[in-house]
CSV table of C-alpha atoms in Angstrom, one decimal:
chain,number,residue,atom,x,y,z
A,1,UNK,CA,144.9,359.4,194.3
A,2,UNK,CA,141.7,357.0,194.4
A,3,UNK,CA,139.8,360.8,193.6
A,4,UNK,CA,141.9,361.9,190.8
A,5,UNK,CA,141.7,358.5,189.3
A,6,UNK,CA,138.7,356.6,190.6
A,7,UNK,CA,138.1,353.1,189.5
A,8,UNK,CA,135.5,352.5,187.0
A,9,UNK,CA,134.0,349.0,186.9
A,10,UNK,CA,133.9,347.8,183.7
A,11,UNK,CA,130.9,346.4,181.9
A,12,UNK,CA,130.2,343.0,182.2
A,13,UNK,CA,130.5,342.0,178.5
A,14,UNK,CA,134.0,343.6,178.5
A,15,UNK,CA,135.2,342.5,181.7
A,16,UNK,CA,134.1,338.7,181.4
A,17,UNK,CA,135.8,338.3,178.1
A,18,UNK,CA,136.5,334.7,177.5
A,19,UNK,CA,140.4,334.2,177.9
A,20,UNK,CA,142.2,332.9,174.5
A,21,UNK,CA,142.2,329.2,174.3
A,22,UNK,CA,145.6,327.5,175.4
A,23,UNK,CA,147.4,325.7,172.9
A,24,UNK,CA,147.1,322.2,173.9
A,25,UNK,CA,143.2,323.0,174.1
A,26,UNK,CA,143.1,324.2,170.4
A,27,UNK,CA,144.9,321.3,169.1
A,28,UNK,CA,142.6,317.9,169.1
A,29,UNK,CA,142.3,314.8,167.1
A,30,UNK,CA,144.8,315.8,164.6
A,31,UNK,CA,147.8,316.9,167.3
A,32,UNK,CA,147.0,313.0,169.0
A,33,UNK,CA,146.7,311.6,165.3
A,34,UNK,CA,149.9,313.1,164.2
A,35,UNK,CA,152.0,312.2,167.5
A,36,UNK,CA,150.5,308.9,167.7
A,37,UNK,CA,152.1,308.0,164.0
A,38,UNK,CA,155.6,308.2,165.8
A,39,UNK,CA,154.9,305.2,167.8
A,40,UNK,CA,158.0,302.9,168.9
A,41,UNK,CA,157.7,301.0,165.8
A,42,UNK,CA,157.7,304.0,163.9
A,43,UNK,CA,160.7,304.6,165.9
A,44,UNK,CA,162.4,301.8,164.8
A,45,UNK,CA,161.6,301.9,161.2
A,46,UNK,CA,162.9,305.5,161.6
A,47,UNK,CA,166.0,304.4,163.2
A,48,UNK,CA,166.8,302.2,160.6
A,49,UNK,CA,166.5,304.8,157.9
A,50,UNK,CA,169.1,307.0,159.9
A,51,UNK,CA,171.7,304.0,160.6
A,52,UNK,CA,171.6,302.4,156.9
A,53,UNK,CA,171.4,305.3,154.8
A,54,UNK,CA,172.7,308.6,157.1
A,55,UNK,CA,170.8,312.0,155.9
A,56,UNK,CA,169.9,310.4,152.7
A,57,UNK,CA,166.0,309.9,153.5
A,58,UNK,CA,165.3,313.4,154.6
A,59,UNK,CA,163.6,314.1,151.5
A,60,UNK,CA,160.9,311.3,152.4
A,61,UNK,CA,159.6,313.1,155.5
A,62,UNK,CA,159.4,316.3,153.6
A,63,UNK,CA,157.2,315.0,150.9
A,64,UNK,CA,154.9,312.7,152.7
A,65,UNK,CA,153.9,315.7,155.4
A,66,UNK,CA,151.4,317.5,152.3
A,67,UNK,CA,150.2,313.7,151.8
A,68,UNK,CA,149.6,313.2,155.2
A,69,UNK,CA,147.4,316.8,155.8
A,70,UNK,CA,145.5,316.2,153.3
A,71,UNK,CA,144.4,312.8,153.6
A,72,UNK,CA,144.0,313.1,157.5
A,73,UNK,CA,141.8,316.2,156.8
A,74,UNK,CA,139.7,313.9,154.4
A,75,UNK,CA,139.2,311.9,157.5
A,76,UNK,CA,138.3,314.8,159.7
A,77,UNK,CA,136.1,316.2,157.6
A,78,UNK,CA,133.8,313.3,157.0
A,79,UNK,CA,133.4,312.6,160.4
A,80,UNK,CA,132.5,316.3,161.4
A,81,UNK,CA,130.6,316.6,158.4
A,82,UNK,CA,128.2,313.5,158.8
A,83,UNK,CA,128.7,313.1,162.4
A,84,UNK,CA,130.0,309.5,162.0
A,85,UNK,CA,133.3,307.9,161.7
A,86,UNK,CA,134.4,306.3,158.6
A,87,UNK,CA,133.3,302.4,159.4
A,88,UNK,CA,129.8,304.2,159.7
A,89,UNK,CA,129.8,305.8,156.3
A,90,UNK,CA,131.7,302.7,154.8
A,91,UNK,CA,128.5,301.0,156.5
A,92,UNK,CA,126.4,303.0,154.8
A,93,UNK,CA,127.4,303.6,151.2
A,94,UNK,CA,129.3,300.4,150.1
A,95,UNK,CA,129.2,296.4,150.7
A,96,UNK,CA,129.1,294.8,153.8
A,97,UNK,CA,131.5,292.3,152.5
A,98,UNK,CA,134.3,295.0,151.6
A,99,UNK,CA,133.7,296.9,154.9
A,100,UNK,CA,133.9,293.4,157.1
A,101,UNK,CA,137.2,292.3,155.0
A,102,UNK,CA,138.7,296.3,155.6
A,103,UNK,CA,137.7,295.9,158.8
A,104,UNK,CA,139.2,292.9,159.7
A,105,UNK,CA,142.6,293.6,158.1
A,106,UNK,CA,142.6,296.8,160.0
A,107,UNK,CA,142.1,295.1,163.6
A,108,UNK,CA,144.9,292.4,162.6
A,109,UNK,CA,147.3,294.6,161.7
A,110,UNK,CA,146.4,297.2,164.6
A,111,UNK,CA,146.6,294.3,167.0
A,112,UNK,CA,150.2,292.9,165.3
A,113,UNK,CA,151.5,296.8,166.1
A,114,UNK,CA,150.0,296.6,169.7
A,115,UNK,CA,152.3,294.0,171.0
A,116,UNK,CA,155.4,295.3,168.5
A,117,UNK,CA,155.0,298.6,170.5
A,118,UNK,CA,154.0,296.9,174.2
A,119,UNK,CA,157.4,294.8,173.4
A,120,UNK,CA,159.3,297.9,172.5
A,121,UNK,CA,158.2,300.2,175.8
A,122,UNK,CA,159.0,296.9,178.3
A,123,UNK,CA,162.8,296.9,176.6
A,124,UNK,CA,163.0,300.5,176.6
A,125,UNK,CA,161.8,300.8,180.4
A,126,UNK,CA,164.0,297.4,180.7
A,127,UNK,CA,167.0,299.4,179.7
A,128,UNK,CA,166.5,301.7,181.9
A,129,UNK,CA,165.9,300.1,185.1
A,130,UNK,CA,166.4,296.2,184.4
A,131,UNK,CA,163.6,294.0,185.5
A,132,UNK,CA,161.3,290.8,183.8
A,133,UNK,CA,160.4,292.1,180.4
A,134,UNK,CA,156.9,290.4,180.5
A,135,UNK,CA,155.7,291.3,183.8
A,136,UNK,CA,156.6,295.3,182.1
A,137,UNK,CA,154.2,294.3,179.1
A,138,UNK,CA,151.8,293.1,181.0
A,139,UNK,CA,151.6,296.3,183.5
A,140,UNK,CA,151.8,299.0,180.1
A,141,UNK,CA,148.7,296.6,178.7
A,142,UNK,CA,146.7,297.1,181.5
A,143,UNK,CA,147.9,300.6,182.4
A,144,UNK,CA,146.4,301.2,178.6
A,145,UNK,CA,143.0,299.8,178.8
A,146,UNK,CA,142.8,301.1,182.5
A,147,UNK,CA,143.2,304.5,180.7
A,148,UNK,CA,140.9,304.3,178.0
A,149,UNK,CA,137.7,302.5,179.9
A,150,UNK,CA,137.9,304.2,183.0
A,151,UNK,CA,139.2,308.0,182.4
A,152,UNK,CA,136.4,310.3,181.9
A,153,UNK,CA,136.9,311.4,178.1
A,154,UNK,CA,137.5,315.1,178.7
A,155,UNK,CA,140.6,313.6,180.9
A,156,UNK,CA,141.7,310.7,179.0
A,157,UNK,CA,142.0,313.3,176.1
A,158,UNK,CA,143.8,315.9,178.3
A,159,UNK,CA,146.6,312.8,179.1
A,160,UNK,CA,146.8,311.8,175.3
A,161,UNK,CA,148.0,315.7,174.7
A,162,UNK,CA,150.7,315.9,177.5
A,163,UNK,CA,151.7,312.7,176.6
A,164,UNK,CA,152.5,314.0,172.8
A,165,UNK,CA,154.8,316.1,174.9
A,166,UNK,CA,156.9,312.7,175.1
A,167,UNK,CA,158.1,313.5,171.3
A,168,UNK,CA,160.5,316.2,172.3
A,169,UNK,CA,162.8,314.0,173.6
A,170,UNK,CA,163.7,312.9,170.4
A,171,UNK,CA,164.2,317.1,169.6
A,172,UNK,CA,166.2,317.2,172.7
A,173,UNK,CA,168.4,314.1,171.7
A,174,UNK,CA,169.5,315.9,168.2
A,175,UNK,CA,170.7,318.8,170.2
A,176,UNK,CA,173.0,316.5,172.5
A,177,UNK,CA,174.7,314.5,169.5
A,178,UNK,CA,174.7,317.9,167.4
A,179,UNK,CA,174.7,317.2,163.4
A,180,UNK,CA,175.5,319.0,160.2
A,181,UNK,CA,173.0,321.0,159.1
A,182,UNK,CA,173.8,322.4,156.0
A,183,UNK,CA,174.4,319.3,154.8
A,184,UNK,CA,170.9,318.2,156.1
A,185,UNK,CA,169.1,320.8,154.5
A,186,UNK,CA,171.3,319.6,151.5
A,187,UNK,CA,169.4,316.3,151.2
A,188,UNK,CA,165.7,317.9,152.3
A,189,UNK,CA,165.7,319.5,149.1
A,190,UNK,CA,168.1,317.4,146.8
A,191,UNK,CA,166.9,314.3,147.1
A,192,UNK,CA,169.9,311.1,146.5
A,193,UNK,CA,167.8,308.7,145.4
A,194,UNK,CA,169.3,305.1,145.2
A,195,UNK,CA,167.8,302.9,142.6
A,196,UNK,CA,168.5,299.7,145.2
A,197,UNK,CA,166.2,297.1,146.6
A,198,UNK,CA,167.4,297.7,150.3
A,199,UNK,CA,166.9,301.9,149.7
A,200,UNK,CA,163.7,301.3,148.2
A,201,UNK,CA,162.5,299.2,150.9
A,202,UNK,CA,163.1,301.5,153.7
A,203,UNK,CA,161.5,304.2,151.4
A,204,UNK,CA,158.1,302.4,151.3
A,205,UNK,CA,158.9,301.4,155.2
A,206,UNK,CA,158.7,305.0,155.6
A,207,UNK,CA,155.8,305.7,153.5
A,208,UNK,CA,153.8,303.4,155.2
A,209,UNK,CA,154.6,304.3,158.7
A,210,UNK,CA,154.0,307.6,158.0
A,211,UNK,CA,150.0,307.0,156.4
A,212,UNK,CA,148.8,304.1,158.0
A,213,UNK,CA,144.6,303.5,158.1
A,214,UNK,CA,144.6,303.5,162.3
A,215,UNK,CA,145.4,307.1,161.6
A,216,UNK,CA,142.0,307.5,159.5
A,217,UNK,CA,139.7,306.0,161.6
A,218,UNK,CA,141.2,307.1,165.0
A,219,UNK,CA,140.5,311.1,163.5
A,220,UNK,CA,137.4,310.4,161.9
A,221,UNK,CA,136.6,308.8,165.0
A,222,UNK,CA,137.6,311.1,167.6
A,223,UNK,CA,135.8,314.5,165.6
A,224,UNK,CA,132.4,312.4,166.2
A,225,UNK,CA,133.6,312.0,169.7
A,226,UNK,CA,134.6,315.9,170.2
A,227,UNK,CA,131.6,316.8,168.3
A,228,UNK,CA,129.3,314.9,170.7
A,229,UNK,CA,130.9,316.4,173.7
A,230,UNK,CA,130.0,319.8,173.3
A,231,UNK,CA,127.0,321.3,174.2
A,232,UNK,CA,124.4,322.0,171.2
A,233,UNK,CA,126.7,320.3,168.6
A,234,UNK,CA,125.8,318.1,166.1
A,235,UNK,CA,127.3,317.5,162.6
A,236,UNK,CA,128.0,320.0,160.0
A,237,UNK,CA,125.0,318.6,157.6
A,238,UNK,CA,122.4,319.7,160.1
A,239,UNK,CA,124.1,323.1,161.6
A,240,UNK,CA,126.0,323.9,158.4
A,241,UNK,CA,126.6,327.7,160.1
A,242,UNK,CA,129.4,326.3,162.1
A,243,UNK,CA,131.2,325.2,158.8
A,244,UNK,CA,133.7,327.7,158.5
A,245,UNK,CA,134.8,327.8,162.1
A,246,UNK,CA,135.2,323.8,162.3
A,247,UNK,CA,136.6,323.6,158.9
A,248,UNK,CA,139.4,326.3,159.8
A,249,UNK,CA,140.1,324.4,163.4
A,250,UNK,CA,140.2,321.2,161.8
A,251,UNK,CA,143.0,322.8,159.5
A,252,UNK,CA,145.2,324.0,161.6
A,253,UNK,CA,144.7,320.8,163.9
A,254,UNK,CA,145.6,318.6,161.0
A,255,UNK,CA,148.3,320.5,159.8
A,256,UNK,CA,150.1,321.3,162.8
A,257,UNK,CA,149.7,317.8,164.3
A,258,UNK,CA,150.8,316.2,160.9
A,259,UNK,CA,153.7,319.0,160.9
A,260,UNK,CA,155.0,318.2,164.4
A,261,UNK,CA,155.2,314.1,163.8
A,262,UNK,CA,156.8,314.9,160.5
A,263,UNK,CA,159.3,316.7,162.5
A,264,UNK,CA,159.8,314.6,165.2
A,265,UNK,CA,160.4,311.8,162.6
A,266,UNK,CA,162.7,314.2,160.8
A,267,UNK,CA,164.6,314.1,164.4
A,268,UNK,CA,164.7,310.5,165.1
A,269,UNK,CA,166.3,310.0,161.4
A,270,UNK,CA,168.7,312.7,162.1
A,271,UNK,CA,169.5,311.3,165.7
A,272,UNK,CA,170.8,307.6,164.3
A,273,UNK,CA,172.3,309.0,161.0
A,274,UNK,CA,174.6,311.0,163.4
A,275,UNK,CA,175.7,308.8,165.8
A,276,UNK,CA,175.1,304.6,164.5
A,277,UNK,CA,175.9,305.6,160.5
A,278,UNK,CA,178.7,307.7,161.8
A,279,UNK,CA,179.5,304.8,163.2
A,280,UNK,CA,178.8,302.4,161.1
A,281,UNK,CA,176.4,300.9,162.9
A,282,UNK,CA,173.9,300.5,159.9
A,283,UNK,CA,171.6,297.3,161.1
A,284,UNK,CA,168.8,298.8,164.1
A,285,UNK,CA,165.8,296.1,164.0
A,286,UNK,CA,164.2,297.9,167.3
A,287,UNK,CA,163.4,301.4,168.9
A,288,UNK,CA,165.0,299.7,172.2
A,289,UNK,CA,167.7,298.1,169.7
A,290,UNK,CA,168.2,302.5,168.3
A,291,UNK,CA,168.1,303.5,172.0
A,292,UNK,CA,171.0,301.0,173.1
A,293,UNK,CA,173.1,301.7,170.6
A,294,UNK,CA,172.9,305.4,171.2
A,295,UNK,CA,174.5,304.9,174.7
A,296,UNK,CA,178.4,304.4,173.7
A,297,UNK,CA,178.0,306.8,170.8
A,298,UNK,CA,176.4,310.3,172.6
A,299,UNK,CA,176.1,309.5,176.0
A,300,UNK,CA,174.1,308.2,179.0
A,301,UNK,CA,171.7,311.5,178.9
A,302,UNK,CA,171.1,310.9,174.9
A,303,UNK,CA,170.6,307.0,175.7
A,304,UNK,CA,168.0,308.0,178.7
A,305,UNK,CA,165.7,310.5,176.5
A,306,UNK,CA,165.6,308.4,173.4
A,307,UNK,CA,164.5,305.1,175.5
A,308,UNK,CA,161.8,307.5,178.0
A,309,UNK,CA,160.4,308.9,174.1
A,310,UNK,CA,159.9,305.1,173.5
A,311,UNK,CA,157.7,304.5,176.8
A,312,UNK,CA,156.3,307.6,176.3
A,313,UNK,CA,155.4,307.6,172.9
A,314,UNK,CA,154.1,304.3,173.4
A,315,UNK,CA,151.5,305.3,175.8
A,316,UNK,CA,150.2,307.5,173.8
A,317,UNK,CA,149.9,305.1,170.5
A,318,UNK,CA,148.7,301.9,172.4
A,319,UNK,CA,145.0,303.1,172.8
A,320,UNK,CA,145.2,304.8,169.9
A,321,UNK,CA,145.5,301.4,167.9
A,322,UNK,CA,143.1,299.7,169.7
A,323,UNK,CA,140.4,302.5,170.0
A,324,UNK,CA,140.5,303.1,166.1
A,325,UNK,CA,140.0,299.2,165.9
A,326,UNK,CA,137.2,299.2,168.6
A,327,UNK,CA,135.6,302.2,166.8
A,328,UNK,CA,136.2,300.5,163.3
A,329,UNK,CA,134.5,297.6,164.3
A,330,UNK,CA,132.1,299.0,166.5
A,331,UNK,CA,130.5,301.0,164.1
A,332,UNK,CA,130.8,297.7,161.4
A,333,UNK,CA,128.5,296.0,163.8
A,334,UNK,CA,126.1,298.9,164.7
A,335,UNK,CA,127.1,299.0,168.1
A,336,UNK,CA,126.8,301.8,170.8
A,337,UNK,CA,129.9,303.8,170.3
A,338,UNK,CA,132.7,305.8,172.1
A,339,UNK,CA,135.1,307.1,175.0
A,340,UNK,CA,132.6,309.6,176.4
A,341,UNK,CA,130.1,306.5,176.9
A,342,UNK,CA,130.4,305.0,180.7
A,343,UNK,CA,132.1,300.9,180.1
A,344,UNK,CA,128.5,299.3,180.8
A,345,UNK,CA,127.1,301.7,178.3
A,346,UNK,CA,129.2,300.2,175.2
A,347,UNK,CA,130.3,297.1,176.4
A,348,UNK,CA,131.4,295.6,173.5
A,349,UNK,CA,133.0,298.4,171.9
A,350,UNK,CA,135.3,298.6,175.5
A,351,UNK,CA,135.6,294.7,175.0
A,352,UNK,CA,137.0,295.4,171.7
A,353,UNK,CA,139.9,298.0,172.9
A,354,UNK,CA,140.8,295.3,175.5
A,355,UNK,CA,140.7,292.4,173.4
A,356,UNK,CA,143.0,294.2,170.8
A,357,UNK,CA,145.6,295.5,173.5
A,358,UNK,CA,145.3,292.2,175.5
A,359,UNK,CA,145.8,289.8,172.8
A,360,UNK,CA,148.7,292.0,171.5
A,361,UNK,CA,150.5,291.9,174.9
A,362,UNK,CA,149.9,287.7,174.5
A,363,UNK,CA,152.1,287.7,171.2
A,364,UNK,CA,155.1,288.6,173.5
A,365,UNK,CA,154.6,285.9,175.4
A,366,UNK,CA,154.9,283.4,172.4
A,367,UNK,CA,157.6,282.6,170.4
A,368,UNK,CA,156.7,285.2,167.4
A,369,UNK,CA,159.8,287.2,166.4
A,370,UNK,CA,158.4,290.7,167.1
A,371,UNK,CA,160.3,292.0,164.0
A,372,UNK,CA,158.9,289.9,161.2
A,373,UNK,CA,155.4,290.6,163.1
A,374,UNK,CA,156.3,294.3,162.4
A,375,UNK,CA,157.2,293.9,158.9
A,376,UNK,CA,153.3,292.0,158.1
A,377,UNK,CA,151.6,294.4,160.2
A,378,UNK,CA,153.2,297.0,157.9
A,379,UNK,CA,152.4,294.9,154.4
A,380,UNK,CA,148.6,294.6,155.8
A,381,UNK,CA,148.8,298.6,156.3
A,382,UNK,CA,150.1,299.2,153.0
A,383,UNK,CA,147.7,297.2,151.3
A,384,UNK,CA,144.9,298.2,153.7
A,385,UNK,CA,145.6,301.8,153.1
A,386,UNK,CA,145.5,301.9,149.5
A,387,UNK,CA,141.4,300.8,148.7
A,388,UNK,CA,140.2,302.2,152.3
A,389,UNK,CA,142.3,305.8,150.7
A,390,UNK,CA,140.1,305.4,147.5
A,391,UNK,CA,136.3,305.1,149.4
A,392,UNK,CA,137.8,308.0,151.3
A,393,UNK,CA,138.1,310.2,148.3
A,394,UNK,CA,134.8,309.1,146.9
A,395,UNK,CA,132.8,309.5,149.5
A,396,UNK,CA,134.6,313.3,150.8
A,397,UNK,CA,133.5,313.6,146.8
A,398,UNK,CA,130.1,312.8,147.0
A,399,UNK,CA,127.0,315.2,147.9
A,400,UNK,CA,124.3,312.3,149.2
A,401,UNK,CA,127.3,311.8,151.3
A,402,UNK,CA,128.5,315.2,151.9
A,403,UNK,CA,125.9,317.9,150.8
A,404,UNK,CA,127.5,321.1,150.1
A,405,UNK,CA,130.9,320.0,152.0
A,406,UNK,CA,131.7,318.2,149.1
A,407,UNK,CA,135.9,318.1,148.9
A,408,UNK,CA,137.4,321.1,147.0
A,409,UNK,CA,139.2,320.2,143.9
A,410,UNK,CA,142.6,321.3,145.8
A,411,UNK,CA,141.9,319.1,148.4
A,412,UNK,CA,140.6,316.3,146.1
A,413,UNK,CA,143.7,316.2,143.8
A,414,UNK,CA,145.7,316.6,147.2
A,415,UNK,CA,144.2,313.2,148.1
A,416,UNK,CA,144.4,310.9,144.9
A,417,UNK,CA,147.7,312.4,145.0
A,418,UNK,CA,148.4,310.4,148.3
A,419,UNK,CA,146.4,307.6,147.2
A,420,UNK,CA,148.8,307.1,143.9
A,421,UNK,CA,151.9,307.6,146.3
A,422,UNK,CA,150.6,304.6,148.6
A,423,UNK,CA,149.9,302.5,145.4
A,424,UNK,CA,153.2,302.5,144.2
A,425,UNK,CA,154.6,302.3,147.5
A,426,UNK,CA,152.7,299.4,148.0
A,427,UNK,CA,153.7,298.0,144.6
A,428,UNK,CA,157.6,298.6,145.2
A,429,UNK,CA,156.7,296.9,148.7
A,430,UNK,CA,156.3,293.6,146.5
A,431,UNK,CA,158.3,294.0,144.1
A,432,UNK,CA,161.7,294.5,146.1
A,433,UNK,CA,160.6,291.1,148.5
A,434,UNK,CA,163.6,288.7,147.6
A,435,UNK,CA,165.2,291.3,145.3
């Protein structure tokens, strides 16, 4: 047989063909950007928009996921473009005094949502096991930093996209409790729209945890970083060749990530409205709050998944929030820069990410009520978002900023389309306090 049909070696160029990149290696900053926006506070806020108002709020998942693409593809693209995050073109093209008060609001509020979600794993991994709740915040702290100073990038980043693998649970956890879907698709495309304070609240609650400025600078940030790991890279201004590759990637990465938190979020809503508004359970303050009242209504195995997507979830959004503050301020300052650098390389910027996370895990440990933290970490978001949205547009718009990657006018209405959405949301936000 080996005569009849010998065996022809093939060429080199054919036979060391490059096998097709896996799927969690495709995805980047905008799979870790999107999953990291369903953090436990996310969670909770999500929760509570399944237990007051059942499949009501559907609608508000479907239309911020166009908002979110587009304005987290802004943020891509100016990093890739100039080859520097956005507190680095803020730096560059507008006032020191509105990039130091941007800056600060962001770290405050990122540090706020640090110890809201280092409270929320501790009860979730409390629920689980028992245990002292502070000695669990301090150990998820530390596991944090630990992560994010001492990983080598190319494996810290590896982690971050298994650990987005956490957000299935929350798929899993619909299938268990089983819920009407026609009547879910019902409200995706029919919106029932409540003119009420309470609605209207958890509607800009929504809004904001869904397009929150950690978000921007964390993908802004983390294209320079991916950009500076690979070999003969640079930004898109000075190898504009590599423009429609990078563009295309970061598409896909944005969109997909953004789709897949949407989704998740979708589940979480679906989840409560199922079980605690079926219930009439309509008051859930907490992810670990959402997770215990889940056990009597679908089981122990729904209870278990829901509380492991909070720990899990969690450790992915910690460093998140504090490296998208750390690169924020580091780049405010002029400082040496990123994951990829060794800790006594850029010591402050490592300083910073265990400042924020450390200081966060303190708030636990005082007597702050962890919910009415949340709620003025989100109103600093909110407002943050809106102004820090508008430079973001102008500059994408821009060619001394830019050059001939200047946005599209698709793309460009896309994003003063999200802008105006986080406006009013941010105006409602006010409006319905004390209403």
């Amino acid at each position: 047989m080996s005569e009849l049909n010998p065996v022809v070696p093939l060429p080199p160029e054919i036979a060391k063909q490059p096998e097709r990149p896996k799927i969690l290696e495709v995805m980047g900053p905008g799979l870790i950007t999107g999953a990291s926006d369903d953090d436990p506070s996310g969670i909770a806020t999500y929760s509570q928009a399944g237990a007051q108002f059942g499949y009501d709020l559907g609608w508000t998942l479907l239309l911020t996921y166009p908002l979110m693409c587009a304005i987290q593809q802004i943020s891509a693209e100016i990093g890739r473009v100039t080859g520097r995050g956005l507190a680095g073109n803020l730096r560059r093209h507008y006032p020191a005094w509105l990039l130091n008060a941007v800056v600060f609001l962001l770290v405050v509020a990122n540090t706020i949502n640090i110890g809201a979600d280092l409270g929320a794993m501790a009860a979730a991994l409390r629920l689980l096991i028992s245990g002292p709740l502070l000695l669990y915040v301090t150990g998820f702290a530390l596991l944090s930093v630990g992560m994010e100073v001492f990983l080598r990038y190319a494996r810290y980043v590896s982690v971050l996209k298994w650990l987005t693998l956490s957000l299935f649970a929350y798929v899993a956890t619909v299938f268990v409790v089983g819920v009407p879907w026609g009547t879910v698709l019902l409200h995706l495309v029919v919106p029932h729209i409540l003119l009420r304070a309470d609605y209207l609240t958890v509607v800009v609650a929504v809004f904001g945890t869904t397009i929150s400025p950690y978000l921007f600078f964390w993908q802004a940030g983390e294209e320079v970083e991916d950009m500076n790991e690979r070999v003969d890279s640079s930004s898109l201004l000075d190898t504009p060749a590599a423009a429609p590759a990078e563009m295309r990637r970061i598409r896909i990465d944005t969109y997909v990530g953004m789709g897949f938190s949407n989704l998740v979020a979708l589940f979480i809503v679906l989840t409560t409205a199922a079980t605690l508004n079926a219930h009439g359970i309509s008051n859930i303050q907490t992810s670990a709050q959402a997770a215990e009242a889940l056990r009597p209504l679908a089981g122990r195995f729904a209870f278990i998944v829901f509380a492991l997507g909070i720990i899990g979830t969690g450790l992915l959004t910690v460093p998140v929030l504090a490296g998208s503050a750390a690169y924020a301020v580091g780049e405010a300052r002029g400082w040496p820069i990123g994951l990829a650098r060794r800790p006594l390389k850029a010591r402050a910027f490592y300083g910073t990410i265990a400042a924020a996370t450390l200081v966060g895990a303190l708030l636990n440990f005082t007597a702050l009520d962890p919910v009415k933290a949340l709620f003025w970490s989100a109103v600093v978001n909110g407002v943050v978002a809106v102004p820090i949205m508008v430079m973001m547009v102008l500059m994408a718009a821009r060619r001394d900023v830019m050059g001939n990657f200047v946005l599209g006018p698709v793309l460009k209405a896309m994003g003063w389309l999200a802008t105006a959405v986080m406006a009013l949301a941010a105006i409602g936000m006010f409006a319905t306090w004390g209403a």
